[in-house]
Coordinates of C-alpha atoms in Angstrom, one line a residue:
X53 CA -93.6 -93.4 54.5
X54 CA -94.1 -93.8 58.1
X55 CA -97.4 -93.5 59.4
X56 CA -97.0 -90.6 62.3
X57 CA -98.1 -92.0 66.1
X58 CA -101.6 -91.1 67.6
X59 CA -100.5 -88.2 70.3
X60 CA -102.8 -87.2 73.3
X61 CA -103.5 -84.8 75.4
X62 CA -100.4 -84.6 77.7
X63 CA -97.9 -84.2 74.7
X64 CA -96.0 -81.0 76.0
X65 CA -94.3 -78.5 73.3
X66 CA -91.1 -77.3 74.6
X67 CA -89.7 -74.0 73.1
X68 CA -85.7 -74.1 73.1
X69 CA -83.2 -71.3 72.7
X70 CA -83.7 -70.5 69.4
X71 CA -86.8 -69.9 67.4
X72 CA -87.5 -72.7 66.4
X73 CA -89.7 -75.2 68.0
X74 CA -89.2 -79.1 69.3
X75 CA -91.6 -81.9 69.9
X76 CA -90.6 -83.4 73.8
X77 CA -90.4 -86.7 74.7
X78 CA -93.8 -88.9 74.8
X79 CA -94.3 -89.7 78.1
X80 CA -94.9 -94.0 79.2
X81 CA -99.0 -93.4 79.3
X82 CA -98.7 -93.2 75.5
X83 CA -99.1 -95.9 73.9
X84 CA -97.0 -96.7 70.7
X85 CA -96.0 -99.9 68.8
X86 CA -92.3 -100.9 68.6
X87 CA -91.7 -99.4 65.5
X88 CA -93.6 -95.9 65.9
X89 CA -91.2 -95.8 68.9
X90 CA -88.7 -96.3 66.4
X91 CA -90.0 -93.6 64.1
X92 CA -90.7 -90.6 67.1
X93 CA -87.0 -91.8 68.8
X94 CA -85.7 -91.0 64.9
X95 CA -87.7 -87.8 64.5
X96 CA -86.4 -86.9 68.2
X97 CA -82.9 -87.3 66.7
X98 CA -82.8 -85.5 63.6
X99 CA -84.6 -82.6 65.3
X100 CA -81.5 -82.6 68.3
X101 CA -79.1 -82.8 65.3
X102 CA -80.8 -80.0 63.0
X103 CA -81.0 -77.4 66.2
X104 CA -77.5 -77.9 67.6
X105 CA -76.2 -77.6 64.0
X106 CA -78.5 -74.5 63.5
X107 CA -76.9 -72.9 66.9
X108 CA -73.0 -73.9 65.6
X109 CA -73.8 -71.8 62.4
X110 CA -75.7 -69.0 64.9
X111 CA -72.4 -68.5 66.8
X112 CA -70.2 -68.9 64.0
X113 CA -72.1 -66.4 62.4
X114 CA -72.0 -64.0 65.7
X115 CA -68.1 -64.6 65.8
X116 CA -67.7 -63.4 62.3
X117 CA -69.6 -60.1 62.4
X118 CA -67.5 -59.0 65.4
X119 CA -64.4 -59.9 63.6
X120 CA -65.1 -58.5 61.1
X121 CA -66.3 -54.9 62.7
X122 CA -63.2 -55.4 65.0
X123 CA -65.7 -55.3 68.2
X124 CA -67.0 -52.3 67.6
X125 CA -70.2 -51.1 65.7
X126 CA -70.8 -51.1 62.2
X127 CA -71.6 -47.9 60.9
X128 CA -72.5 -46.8 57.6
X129 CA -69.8 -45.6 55.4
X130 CA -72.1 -44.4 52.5
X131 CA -72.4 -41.1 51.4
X132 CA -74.8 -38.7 53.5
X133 CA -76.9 -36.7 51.5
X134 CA -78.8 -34.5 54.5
X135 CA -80.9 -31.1 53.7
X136 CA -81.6 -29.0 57.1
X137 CA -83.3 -25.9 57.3
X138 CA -83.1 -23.6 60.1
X139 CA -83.6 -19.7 61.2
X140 CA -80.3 -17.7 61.2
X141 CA -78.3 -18.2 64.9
X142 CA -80.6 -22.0 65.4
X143 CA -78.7 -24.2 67.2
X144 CA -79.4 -26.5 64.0
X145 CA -76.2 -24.5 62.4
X146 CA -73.9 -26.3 65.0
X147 CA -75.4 -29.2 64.9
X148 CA -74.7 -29.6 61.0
X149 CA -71.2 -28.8 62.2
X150 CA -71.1 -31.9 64.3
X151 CA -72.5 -34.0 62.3
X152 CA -70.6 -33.0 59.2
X153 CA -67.1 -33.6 61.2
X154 CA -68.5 -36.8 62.9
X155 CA -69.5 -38.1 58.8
X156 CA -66.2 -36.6 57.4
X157 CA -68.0 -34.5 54.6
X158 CA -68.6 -31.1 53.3
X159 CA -71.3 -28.2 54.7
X160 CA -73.0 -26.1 51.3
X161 CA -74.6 -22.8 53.0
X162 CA -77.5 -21.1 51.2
X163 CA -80.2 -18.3 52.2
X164 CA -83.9 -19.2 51.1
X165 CA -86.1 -16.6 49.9
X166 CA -87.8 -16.8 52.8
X167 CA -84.5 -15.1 55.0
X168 CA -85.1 -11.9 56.2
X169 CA -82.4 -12.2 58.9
X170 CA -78.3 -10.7 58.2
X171 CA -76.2 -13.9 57.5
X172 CA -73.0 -14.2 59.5
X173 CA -70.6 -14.3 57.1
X174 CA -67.7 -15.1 59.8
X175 CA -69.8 -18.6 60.7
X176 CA -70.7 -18.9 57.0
X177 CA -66.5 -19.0 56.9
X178 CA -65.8 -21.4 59.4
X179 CA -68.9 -23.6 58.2
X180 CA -67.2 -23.9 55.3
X181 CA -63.9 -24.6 56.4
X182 CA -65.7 -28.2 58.4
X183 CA -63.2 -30.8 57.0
X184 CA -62.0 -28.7 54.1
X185 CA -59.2 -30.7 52.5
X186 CA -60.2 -34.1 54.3
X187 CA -63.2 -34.9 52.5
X188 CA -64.2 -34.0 49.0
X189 CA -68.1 -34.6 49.3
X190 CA -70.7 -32.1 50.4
X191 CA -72.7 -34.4 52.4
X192 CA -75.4 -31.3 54.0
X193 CA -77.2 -28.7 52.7
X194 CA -77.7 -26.2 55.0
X195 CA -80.4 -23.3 54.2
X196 CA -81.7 -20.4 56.3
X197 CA -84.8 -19.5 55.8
X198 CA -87.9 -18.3 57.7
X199 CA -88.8 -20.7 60.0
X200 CA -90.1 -21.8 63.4
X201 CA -88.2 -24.9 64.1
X202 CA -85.2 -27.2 62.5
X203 CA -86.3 -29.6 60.1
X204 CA -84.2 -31.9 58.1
X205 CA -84.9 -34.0 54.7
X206 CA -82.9 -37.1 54.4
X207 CA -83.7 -38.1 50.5
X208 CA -84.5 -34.5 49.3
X209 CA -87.1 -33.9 47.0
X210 CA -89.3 -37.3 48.1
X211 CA -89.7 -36.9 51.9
X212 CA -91.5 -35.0 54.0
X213 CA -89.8 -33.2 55.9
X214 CA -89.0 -34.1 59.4
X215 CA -88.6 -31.0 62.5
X216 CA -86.5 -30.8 65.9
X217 CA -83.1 -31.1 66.6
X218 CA -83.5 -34.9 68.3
X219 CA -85.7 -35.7 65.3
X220 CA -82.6 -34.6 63.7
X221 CA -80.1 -36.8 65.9
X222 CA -81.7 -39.6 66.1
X223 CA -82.3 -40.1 62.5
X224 CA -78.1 -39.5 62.1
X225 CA -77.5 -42.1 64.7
X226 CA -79.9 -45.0 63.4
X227 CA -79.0 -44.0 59.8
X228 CA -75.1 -44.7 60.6
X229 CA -75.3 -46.8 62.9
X230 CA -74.0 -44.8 65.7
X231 CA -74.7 -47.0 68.3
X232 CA -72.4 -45.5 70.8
X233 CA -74.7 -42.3 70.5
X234 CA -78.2 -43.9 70.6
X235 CA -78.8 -47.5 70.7
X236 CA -82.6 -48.2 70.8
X237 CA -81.8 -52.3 71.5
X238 CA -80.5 -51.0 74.8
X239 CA -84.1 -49.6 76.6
X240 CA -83.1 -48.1 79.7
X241 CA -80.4 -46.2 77.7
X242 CA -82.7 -45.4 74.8
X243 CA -85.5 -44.6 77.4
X244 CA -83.2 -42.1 80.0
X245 CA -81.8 -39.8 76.4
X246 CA -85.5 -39.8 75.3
X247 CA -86.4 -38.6 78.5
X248 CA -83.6 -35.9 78.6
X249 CA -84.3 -35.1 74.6
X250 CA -87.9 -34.5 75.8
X251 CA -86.5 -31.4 78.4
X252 CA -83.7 -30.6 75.7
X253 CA -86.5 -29.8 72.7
X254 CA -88.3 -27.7 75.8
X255 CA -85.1 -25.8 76.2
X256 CA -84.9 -25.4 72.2
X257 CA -88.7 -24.0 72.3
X258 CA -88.3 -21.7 75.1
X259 CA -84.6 -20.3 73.8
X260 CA -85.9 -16.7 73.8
X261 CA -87.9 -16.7 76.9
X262 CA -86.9 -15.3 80.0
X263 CA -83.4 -15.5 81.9
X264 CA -85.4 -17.0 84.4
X265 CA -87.4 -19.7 82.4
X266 CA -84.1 -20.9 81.0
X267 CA -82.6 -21.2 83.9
X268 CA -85.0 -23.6 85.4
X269 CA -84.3 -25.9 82.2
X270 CA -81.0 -25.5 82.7
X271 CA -80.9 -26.1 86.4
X272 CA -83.1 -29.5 85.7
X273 CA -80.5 -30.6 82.7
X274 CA -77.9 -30.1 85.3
X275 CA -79.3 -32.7 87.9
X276 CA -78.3 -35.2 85.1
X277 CA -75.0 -34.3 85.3
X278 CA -74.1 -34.8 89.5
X279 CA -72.4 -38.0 89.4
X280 CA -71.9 -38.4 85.6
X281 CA -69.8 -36.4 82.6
X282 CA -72.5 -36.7 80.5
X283 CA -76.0 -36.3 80.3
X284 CA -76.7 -39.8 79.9
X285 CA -74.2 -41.9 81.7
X286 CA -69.7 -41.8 81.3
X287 CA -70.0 -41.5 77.2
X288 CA -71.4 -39.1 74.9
X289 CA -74.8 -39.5 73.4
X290 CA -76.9 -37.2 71.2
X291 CA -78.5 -35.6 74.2
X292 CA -74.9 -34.3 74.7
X293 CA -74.6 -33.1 70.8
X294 CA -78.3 -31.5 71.2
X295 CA -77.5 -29.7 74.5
X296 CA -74.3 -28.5 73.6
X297 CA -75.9 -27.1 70.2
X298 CA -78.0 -25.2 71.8
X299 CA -75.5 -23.8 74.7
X300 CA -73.1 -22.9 71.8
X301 CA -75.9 -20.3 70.3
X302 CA -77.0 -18.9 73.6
X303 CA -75.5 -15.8 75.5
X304 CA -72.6 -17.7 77.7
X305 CA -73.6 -15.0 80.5
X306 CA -76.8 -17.0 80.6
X307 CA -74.9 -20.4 81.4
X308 CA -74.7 -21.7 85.2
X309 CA -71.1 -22.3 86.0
X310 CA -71.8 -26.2 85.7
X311 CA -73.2 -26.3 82.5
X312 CA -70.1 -24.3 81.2
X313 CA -67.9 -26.8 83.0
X314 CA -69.7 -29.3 81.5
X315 CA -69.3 -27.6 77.7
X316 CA -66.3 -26.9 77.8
X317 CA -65.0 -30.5 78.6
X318 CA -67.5 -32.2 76.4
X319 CA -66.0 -29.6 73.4
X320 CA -62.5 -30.5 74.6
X321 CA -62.6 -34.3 75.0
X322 CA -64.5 -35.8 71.9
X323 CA -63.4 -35.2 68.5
X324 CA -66.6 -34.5 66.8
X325 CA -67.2 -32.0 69.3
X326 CA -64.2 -29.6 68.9
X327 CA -65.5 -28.1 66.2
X328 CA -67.5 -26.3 68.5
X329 CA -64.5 -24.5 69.8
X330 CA -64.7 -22.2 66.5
X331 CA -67.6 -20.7 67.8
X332 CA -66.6 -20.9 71.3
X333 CA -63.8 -18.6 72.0
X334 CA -64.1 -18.9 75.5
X335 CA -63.7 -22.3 75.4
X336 CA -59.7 -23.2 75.8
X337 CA -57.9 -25.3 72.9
X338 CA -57.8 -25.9 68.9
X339 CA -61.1 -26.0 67.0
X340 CA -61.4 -29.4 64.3
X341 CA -62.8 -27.6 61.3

């Protein structure tokens, strides 16, 4: 065994690349025999060698996730096993619709105790019909039932349950790994869709109030949309789902003419979105259900 040199005071730790970390050089004011020179220029070695083998395997590594994701994110293809509950009319209803054609699965419909609103049997329908014949899975459970806001149980029966509609989408996005939608490694993304969720859950509070009230919302969520398609930038996010949500249950005599431009091309240029069109008759070409 090698007995390790004396170090001083003006030894400098160097952090690399990666987390790990490297002794530097000894600089010539420290004095060392011949063969502790020997031992530290070793160390110095084997340390070079074990990092730039360790960054090899970090790339290689790198290279093989994209391959094997093909470039693009990896989602989760397990089953979804989601319970919302919602007032009769919430904008939660078409969100589950999204959702549901965005996860390929099955919508189950049920009317708590609690309901003292008339269920729609004609959405009930076309709930139902959300990729009937392309999956075989019920994946959410949706129940009406008296209530103030959204809420949404992701492992029914051991969770508490969780309210809002970007509560909602931003559990979906992190839970599949929908990173197209929400990616919280990218901050100034993640920070401007917080920042519009935040006026979005205000419109979802203030749904009922008056014409006038909305409209200010509205008029603000517009600004977003002067130079951009979407709320957030040239791609859909769940700002988009969440807005368009709650556009599709409002009056569309309520809308301003750019915010039913701006529905009807986000229902009409992204797949998970024309399922909306069901619900939208105003709103030109085929519904996905």
């Amino acid at each position: 065994m090698y007995a390790a040199p004396k170090i001083y005071d003006n030894v400098v730790v160097a952090e690399p690349n990666i987390s790990m970390y490297k002794v530097a050089p000894i600089y010539d004011d420290v004095m060392v025999s011949g063969e502790d020179t020997d031992w530290a220029a070793d160390v110095g070695r084997r340390q070079d060698r074990c990092l730039s083998e360790l960054e090899l395997l970090r790339q290689r590594l790198v290279k093989l996730e994209t391959d094997c994701s093909g470039g693009k994110d990896i989602e989760n293809t397990s089953k979804l096993d989601l319970v919302i509950g919602c007032s009769v009319g919430s904008p939660a209803v078409y969100m589950a619709a999204i959702i549901a054609r965005k996860v390929n699965c099955l919508i189950k419909v049920f009317s708590h105790s609690t309901n003292r609103k008339p269920v729609d049997s004609t959405i009930t329908n076309k709930l139902l019909r959300v990729n009937n014949g392309e999956s075989n899975y019920c994946g959410i459970n949706l129940i009406y039932k008296e209530t103030s806001a959204p809420y949404f149980m992701a492992c029914p029966g051991r969770q508490v349950a969780v309210s809002g509609l970007s509560n909602i989408l931003r559990y979906i996005a992190r839970d599949r790994g929908y990173s197209s939608l929400y990616n919280e490694d990218e901050l100034q993304s993640a920070a401007l869709i917080d920042e519009i969720l935040a006026l979005i859950d205000l419109l979802e509070q203030r749904i009922d109030s008056s014409a006038s009230e909305v409209g200010t919302i509205l008029n603000n969520l517009s600004s977003y949309l002067t130079s951009n398609p979407y709320l957030a930038g040239n791609s859909l996010t769940i700002a988009d789902i969440a807005l368009c949500s709650i556009l599709t249950a409002m009056d569309s005599k309520l809308l301003p003419n750019s915010i039913r431009v701006y529905l009807s091309n986000t229902v009409k240029s992204n797949y998970e979105m024309k399922v909306l069109k069901a619900f939208l008759d105003w709103v030109p070409g085929e519904a996905l259900l």
